[in-house]
Tab-separated table of C-alpha atoms in Angstrom:
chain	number	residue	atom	x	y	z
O	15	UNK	CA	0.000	0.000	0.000
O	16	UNK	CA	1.052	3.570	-0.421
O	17	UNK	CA	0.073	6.103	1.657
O	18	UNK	CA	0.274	10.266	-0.082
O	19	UNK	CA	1.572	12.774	2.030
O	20	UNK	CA	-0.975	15.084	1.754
O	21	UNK	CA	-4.594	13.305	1.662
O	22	UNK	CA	-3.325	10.124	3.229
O	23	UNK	CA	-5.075	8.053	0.617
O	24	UNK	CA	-4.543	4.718	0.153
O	25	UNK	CA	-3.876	3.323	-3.574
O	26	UNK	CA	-3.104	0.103	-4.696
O	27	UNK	CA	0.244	-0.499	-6.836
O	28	UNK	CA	-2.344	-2.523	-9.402
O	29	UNK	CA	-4.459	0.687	-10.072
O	30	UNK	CA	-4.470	1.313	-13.516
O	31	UNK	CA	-4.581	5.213	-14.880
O	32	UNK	CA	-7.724	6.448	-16.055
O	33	UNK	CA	-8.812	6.114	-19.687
O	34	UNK	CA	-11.855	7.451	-21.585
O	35	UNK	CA	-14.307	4.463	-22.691
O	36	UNK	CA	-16.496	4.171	-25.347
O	37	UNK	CA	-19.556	1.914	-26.248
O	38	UNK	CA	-17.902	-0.959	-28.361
O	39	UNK	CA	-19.360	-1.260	-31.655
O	40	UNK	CA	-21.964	-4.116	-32.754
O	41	UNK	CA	-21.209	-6.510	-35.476
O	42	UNK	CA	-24.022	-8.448	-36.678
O	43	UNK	CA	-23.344	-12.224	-37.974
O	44	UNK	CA	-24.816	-14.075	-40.997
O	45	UNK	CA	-27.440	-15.039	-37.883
O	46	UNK	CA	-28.258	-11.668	-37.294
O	47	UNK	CA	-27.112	-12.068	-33.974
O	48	UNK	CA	-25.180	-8.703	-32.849
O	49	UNK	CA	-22.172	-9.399	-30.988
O	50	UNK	CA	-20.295	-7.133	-29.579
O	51	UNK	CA	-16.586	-6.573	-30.913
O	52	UNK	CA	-14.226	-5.714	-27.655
O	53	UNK	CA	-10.728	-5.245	-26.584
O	54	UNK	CA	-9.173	-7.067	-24.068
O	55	UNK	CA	-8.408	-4.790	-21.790
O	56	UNK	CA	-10.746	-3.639	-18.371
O	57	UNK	CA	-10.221	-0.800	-17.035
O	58	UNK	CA	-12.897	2.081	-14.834
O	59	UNK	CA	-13.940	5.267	-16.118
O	60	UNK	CA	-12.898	7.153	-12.748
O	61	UNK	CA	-10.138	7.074	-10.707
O	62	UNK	CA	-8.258	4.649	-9.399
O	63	UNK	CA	-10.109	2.416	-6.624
O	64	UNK	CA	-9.298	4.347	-3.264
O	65	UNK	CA	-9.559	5.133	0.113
O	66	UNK	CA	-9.323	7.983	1.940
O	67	UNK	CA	-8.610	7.388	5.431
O	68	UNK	CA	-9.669	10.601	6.616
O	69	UNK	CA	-13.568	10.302	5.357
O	70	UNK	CA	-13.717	6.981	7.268
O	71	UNK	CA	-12.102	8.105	10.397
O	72	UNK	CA	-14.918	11.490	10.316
O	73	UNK	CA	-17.469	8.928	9.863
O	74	UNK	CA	-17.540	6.638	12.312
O	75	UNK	CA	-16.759	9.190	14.749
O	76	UNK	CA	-19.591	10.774	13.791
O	77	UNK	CA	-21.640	7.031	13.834
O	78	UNK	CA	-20.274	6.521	17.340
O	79	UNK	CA	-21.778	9.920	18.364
O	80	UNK	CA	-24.871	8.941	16.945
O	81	UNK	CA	-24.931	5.560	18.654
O	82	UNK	CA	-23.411	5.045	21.917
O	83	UNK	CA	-24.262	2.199	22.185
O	84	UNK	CA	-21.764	1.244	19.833
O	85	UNK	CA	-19.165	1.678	22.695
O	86	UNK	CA	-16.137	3.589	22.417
O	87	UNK	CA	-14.750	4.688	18.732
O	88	UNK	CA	-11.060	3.487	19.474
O	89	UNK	CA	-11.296	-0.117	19.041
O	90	UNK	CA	-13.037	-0.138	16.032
O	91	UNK	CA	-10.915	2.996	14.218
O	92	UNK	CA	-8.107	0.489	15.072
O	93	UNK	CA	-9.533	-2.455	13.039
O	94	UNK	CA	-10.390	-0.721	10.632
O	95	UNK	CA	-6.899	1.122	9.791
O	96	UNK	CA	-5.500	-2.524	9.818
O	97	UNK	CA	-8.029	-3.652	7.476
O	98	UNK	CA	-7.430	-0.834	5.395
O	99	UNK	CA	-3.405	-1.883	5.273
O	100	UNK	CA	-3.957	-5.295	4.631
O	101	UNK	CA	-7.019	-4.874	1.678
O	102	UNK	CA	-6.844	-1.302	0.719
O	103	UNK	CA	-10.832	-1.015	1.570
O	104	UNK	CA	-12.505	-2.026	5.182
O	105	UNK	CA	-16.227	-3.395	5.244
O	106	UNK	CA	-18.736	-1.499	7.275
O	107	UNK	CA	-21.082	-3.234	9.846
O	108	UNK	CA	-25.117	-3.343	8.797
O	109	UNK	CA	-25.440	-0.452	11.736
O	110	UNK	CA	-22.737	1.305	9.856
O	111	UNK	CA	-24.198	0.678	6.515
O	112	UNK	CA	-27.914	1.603	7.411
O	113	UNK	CA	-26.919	4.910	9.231
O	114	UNK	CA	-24.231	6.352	6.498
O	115	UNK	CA	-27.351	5.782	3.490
O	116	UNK	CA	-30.060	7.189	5.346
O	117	UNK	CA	-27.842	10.488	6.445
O	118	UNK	CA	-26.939	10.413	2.510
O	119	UNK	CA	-30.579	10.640	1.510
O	120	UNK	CA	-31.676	12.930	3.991
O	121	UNK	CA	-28.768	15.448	3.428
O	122	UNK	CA	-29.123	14.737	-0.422
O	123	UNK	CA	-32.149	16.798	-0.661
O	124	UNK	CA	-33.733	13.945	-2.788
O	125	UNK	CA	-35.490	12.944	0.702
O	126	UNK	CA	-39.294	14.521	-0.119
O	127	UNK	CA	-41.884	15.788	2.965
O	128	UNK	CA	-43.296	13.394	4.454
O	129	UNK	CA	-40.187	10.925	4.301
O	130	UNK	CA	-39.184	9.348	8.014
O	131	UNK	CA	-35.271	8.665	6.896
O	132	UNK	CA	-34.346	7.403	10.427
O	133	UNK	CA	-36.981	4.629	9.577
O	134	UNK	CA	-35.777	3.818	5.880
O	135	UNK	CA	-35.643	0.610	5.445
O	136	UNK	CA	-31.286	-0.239	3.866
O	137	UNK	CA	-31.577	-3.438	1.772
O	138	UNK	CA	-27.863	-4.819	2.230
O	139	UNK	CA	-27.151	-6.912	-0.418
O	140	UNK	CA	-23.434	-5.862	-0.454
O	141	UNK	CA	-22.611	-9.753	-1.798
O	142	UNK	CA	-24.751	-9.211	-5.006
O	143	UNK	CA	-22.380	-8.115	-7.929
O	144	UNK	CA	-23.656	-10.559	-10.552
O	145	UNK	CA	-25.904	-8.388	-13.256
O	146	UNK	CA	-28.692	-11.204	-13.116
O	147	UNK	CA	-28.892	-10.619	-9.248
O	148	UNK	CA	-28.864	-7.156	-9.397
O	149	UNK	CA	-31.619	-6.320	-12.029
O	150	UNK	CA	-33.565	-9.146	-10.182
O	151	UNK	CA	-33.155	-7.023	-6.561
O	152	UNK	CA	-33.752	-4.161	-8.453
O	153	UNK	CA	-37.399	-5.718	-9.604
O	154	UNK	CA	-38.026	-6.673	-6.162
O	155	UNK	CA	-37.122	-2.882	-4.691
O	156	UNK	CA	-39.690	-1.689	-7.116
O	157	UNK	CA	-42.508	-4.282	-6.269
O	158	UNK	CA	-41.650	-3.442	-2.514
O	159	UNK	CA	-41.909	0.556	-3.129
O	160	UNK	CA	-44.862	0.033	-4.739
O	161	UNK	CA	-46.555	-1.617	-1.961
O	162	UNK	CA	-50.321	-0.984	-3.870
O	163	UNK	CA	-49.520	2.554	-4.337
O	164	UNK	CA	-48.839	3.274	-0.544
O	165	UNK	CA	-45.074	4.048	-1.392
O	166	UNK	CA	-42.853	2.748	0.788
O	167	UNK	CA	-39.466	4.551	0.970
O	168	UNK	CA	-36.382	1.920	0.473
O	169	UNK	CA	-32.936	1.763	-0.286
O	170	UNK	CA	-30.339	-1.306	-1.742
O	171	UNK	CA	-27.260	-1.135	-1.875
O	172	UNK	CA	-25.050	-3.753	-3.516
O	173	UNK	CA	-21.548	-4.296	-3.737
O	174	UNK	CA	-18.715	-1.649	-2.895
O	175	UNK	CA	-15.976	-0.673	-5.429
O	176	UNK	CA	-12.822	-1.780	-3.751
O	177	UNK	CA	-8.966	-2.841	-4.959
O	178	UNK	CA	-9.974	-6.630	-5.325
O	179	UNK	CA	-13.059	-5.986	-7.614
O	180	UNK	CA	-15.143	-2.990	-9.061
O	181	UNK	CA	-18.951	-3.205	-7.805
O	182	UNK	CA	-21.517	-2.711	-10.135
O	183	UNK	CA	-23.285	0.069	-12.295
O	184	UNK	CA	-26.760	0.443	-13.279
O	185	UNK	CA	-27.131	2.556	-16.791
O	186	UNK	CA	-30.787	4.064	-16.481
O	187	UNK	CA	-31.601	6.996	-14.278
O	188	UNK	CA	-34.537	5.713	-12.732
O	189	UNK	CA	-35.264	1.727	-13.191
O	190	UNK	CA	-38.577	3.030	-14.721
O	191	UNK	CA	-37.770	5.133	-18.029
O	192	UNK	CA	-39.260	5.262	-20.963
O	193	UNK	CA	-38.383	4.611	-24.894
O	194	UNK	CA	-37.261	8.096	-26.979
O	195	UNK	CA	-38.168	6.316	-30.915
O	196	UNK	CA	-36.615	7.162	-33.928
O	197	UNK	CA	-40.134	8.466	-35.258
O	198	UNK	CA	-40.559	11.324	-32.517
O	199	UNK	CA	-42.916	9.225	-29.940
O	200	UNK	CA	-42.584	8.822	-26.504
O	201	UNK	CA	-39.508	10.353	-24.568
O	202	UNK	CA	-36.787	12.729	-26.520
O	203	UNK	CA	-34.340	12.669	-23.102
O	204	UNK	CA	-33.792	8.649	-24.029
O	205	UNK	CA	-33.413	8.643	-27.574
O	206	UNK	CA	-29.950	7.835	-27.520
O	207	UNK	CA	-30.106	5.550	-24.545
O	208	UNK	CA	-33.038	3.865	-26.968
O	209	UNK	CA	-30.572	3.495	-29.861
O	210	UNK	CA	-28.132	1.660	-27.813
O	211	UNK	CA	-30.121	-0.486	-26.260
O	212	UNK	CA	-31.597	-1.730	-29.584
O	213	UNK	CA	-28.200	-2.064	-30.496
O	214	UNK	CA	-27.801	-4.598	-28.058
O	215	UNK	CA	-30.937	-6.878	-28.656
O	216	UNK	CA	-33.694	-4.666	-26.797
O	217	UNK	CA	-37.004	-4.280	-29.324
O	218	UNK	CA	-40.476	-2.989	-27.697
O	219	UNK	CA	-42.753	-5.612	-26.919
O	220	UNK	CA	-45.405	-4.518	-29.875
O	221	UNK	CA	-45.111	-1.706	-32.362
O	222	UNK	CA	-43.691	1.343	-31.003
O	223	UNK	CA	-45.667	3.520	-28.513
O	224	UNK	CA	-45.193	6.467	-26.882
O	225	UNK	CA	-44.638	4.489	-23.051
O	226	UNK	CA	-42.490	1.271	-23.802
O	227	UNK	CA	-40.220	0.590	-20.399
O	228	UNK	CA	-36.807	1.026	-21.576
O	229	UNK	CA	-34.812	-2.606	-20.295
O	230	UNK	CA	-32.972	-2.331	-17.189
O	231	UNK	CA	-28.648	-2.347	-18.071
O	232	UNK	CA	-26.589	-3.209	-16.111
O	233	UNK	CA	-22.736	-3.622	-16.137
O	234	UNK	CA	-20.288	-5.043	-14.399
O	235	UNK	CA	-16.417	-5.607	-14.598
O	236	UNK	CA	-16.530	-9.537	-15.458
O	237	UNK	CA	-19.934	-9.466	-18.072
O	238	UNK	CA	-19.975	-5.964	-19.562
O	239	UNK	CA	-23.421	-4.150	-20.029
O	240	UNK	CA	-26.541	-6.556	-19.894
O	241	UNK	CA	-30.102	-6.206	-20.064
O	242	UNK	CA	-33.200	-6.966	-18.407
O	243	UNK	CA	-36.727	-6.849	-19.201
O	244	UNK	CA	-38.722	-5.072	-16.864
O	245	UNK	CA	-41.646	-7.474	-15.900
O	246	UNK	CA	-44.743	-5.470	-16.994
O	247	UNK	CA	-46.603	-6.598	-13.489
O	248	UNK	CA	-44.114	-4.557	-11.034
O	249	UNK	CA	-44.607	-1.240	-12.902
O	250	UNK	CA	-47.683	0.476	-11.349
O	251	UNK	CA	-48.734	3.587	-13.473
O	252	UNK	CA	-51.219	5.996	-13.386
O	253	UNK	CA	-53.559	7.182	-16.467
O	254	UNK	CA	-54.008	10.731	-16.251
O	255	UNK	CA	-57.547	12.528	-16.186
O	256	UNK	CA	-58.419	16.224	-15.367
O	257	UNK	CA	-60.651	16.792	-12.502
O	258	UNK	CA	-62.830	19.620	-14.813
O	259	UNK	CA	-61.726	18.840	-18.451
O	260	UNK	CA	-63.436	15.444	-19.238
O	261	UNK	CA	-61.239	15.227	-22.808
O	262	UNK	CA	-58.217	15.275	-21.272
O	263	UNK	CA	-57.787	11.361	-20.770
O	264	UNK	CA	-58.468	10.803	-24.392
O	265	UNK	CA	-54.641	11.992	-24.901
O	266	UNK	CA	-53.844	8.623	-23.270
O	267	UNK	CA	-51.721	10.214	-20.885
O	268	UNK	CA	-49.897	8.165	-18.078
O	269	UNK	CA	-46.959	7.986	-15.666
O	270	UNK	CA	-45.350	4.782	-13.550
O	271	UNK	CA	-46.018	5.470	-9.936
O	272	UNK	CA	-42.242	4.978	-8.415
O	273	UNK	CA	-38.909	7.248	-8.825
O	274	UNK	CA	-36.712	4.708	-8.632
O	275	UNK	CA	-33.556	6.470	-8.888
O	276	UNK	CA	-30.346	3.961	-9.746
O	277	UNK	CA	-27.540	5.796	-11.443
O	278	UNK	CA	-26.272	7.575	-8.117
O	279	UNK	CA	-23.241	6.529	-6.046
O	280	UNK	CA	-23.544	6.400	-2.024
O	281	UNK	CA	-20.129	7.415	-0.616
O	282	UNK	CA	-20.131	6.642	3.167
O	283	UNK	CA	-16.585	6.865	4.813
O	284	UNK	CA	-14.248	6.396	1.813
O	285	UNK	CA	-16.518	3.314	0.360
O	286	UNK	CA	-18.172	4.260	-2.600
O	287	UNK	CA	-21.125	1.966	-3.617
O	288	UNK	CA	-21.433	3.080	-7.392
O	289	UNK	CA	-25.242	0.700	-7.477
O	290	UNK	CA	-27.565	1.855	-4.663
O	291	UNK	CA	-31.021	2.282	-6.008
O	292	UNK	CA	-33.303	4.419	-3.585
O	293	UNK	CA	-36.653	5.801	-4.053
O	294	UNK	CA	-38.809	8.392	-2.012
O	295	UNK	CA	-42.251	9.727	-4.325
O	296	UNK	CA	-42.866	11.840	-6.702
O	297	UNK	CA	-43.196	15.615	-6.822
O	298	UNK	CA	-46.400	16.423	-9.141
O	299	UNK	CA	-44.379	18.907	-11.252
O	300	UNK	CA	-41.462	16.406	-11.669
O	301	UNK	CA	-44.284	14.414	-13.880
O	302	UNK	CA	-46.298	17.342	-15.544
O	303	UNK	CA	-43.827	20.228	-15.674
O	304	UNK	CA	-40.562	18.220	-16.468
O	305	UNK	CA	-41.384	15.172	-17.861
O	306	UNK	CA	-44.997	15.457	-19.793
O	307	UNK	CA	-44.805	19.416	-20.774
O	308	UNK	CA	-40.766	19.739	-21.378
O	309	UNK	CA	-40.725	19.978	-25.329
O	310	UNK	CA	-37.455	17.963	-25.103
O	311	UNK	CA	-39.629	15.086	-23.195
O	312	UNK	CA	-43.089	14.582	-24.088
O	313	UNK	CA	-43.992	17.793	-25.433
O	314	UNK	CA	-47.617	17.399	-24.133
O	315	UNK	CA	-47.912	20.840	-22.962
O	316	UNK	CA	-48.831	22.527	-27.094
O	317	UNK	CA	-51.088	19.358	-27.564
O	318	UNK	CA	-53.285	20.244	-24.190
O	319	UNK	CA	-52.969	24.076	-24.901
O	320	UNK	CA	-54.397	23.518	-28.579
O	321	UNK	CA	-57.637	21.176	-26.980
O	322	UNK	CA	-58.004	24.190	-24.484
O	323	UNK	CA	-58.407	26.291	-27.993
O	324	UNK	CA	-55.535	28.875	-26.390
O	325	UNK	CA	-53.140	30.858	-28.987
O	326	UNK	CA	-50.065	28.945	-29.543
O	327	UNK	CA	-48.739	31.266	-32.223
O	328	UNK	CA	-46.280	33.310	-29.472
O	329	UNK	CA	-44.984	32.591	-26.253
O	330	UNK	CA	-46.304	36.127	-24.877
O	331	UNK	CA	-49.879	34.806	-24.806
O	332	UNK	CA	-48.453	31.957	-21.870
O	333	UNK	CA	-50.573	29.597	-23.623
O	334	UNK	CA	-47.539	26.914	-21.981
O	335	UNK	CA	-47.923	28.346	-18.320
O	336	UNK	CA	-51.619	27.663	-18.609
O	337	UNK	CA	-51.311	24.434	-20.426
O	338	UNK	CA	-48.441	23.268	-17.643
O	339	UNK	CA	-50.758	23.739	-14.739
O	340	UNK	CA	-53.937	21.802	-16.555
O	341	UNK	CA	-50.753	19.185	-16.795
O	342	UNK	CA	-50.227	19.400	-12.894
O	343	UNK	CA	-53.712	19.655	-12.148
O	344	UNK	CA	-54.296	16.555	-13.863
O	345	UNK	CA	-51.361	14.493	-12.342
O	346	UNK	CA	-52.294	15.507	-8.548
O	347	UNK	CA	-55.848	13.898	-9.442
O	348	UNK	CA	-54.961	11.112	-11.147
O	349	UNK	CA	-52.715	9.568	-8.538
O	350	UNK	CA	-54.545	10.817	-5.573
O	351	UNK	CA	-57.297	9.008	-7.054
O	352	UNK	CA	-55.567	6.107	-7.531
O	353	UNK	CA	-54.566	6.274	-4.254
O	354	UNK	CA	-51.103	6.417	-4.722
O	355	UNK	CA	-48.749	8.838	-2.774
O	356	UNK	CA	-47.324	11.881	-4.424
O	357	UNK	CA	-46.478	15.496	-3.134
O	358	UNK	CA	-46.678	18.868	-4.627
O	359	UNK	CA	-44.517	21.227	-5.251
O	360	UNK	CA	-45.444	23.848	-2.604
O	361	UNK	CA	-45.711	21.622	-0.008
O	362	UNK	CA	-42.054	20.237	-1.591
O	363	UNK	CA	-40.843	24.018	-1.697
O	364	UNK	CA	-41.927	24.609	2.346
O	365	UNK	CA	-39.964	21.069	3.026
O	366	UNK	CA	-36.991	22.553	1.049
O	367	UNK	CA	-36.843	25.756	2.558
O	368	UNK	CA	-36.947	23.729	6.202
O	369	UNK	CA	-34.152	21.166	5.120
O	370	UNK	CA	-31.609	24.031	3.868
O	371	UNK	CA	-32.129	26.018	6.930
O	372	UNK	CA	-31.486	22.930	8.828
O	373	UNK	CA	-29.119	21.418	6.785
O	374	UNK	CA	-25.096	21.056	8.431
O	375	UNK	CA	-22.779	21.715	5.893
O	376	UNK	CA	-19.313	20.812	6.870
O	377	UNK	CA	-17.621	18.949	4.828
O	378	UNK	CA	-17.368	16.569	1.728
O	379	UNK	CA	-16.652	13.511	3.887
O	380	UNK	CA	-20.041	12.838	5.140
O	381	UNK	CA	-22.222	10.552	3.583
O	382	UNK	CA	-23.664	11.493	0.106
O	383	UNK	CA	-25.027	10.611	-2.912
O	384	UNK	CA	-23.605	11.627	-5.778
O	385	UNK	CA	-23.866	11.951	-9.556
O	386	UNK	CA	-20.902	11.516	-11.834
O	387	UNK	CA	-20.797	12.873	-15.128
O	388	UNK	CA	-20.130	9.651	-16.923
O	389	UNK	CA	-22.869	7.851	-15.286
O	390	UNK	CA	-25.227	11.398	-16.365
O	391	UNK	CA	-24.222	10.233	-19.971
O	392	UNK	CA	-25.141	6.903	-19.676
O	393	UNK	CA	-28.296	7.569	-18.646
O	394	UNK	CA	-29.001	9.507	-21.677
O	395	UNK	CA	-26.859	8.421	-24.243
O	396	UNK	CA	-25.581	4.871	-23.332
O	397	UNK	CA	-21.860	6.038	-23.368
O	398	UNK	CA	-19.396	5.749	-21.908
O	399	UNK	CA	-18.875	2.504	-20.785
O	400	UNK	CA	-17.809	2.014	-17.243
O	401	UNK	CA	-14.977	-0.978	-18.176
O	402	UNK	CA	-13.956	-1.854	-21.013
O	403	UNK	CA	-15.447	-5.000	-21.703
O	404	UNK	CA	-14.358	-8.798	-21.573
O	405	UNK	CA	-14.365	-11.046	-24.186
O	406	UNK	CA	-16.394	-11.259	-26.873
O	407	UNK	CA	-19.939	-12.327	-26.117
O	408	UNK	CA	-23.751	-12.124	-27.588
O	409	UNK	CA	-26.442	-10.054	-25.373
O	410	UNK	CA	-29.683	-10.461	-25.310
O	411	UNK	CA	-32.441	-8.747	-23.617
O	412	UNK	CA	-33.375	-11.528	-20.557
O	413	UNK	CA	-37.237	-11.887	-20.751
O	414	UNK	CA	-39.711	-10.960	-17.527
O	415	UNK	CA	-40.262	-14.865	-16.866
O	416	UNK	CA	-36.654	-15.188	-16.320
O	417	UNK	CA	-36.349	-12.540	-13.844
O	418	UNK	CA	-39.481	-13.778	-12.138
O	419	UNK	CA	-37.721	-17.321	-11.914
O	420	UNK	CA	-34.768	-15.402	-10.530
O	421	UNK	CA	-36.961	-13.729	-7.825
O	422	UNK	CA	-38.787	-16.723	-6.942
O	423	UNK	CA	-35.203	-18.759	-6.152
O	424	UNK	CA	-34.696	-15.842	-3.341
């Protein structure tokens, strides 16, 4: 192990430098079969897997202050710093594990009103780094969340990057996303992310509409990016109606009922868990405002402003303001009358302005969530890579019945 002078961070002599990655091309046999043509070589997108020994040291202090009946923070900062020498990573207890992700999400200001983080229920499945297992967890988070639309705020978190092995990545931004098509239907943010994915074997289940559930891809060091049908029974949505305009559901409208959000990485003390899925609900305007009105999403927002008969010839008339609340209006309905949970946005906005004023800020070495730019890209565009991938192999979408076998082997 080496130890810098300055940040007394601990790097493997193995660690490779960093390299920019790219999504390998697709070759299609006289089968039709696209395989994918790779180099031999694996390497991360990021940095080098490390530890600092600092950001564990400030957290379990802080976890000892938090639990004293944890005992004394001596003995354990002393395993730990031998564990680090020996491995170049240390393993957190389930206590350790449950407090550093709930302190992420409630300081992460993804935690909505309403949410009880010191009662989030932390999944550990830290020994899951297989892709199968992971979209299959993922499947069961969502059918847990769902709970009949009485969503149930959950986190999973699977395993760690470390020296020894790389942990898993999940591609989409939310494990519920929908298709972008070449012909202009259903979501513009996931065009790209579309293209790719149909690259590697994904085709909608019928003729293209404007909600197909983009598969589930996931990639890890030793199998490269796979994917995984979503099973259509774990995705709960909502059709959309208006409380006073009775046309409004003929524009076949909808929205799935969970924010699932999977492309963030939970750093807690130096260990960075780059797959830990976590959802709270949704925010009414996250659905209407940026998902169903945004002209680079859905671009519903002209279609209900021309059925309301408003002037869409300038932007002065604020034909889309008006159009964007009928949007909200009609989301707020819908799901509270399908009875399943949901905020708004001022009673998100009076939660916010509560949580910042409240909010400790010291430093970067508590426990966070975070976003980094190459997994942003993947979620939109499929690239790049995390690894470069292994050896040559076919991929193919793995149907809903085989994740349902995989879930019923738990």
């Amino acid at each position: 192990m080496v130890e810098t002078a300055t940040h007394r961070r601990f790097v493997t002599p193995s660690s490779e430098p960093v390299r920019s990655l790219r999504v390998p091309h697709l070759a299609v046999t006289s089968h039709s079969v696209p395989q994918l043509r790779l180099p031999p070589v694996t390497a991360i997108d990021n940095e080098p897997v490390t530890l600092d020994l600092d950001a564990a040291e400030g957290f379990l202090r802080m976890f000892h202050i938090a639990h004293p009946e944890a005992g004394p923070v001596g003995p354990r900062l002393s395993r730990i710093r031998d564990e680090i020498a020996e491995t170049g990573t240390y393993r957190h207890t389930p206590q350790e594990l449950s407090y550093g992700a709930r302190i992420a999400l409630r300081d992460s200001g993804w935690c909505t009103s309403g949410v009880p983080w010191r009662r989030l229920k932390v999944r550990d499945l830290r020994g899951f780094r297989n892709a199968a297992a992971v979209a299959g967890e993922c499947v069961e988070h969502l059918r847990l969340a769902t709970n009949g639309g009485e969503i149930r705020p959950l986190i999973t978190v699977f395993a760690p990057d470390s020296p020894a092995a790389p942990g898993p990545v999940i591609w989409n931004e939310q494990l519920v996303r929908y298709a972008g098509h070449p012909d202009g239907s259903g979501d513009l943010r996931y065009r790209d992310l579309t293209d790719v994915v149909r690259d590697l074997g994904w085709n909608p289940p019928g003729p293209p509409g404007p909600f197909d559930v983009l598969p589930l891809v996931v990639e890890t060091v030793h199998e490269g990016p796979r994917l995984f049908a979503i099973p259509p029974d774990v995705v709960h949505e909502v059709r959309l109606e208006h409380p006073d305009l009775p046309w409004f559901g003929s524009l076949g409208l909808r929205w799935h009922a969970v924010p699932l959000i999977t492309n963030l990485r939970l750093s807690i003390g130096g260990v960075d868990y780059p797959a830990a899925p976590f959802n709270t609900w949704f925010v009414g305007s996250e659905i209407g405002s940026r998902s169903l009105a945004d002209e680079n999403a859905y671009g519903a927002a002209r279609q209900v402003a021309e059925a309301l008969g408003l002037d869409t010839s300038a932007e002065r008339s604020l034909w889309r303001d008006r159009a964007v609340v009928e949007l909200n209006r009609a989301v707020l309905h819908s799901f509270d009358l399908a009875q399943v949970t949901i905020t708004d946005h001022h009673a998100e906005s009076l939660h916010r302005l509560s949580w910042l004023r409240s909010r400790q800020r010291p430093a970067g070495n508590r426990p966070a969530f975070r976003l980094d730019p190459a997994a942003a890209r993947r979620a939109r565009s499929g690239a790049p890579a995390r690894f470069s991938p292994g050896p040559a192999e076919t991929t193919r979408p793995h149907s809903p019945g085989r994740l349902a076998e995989l879930l019923r082997r738990r």
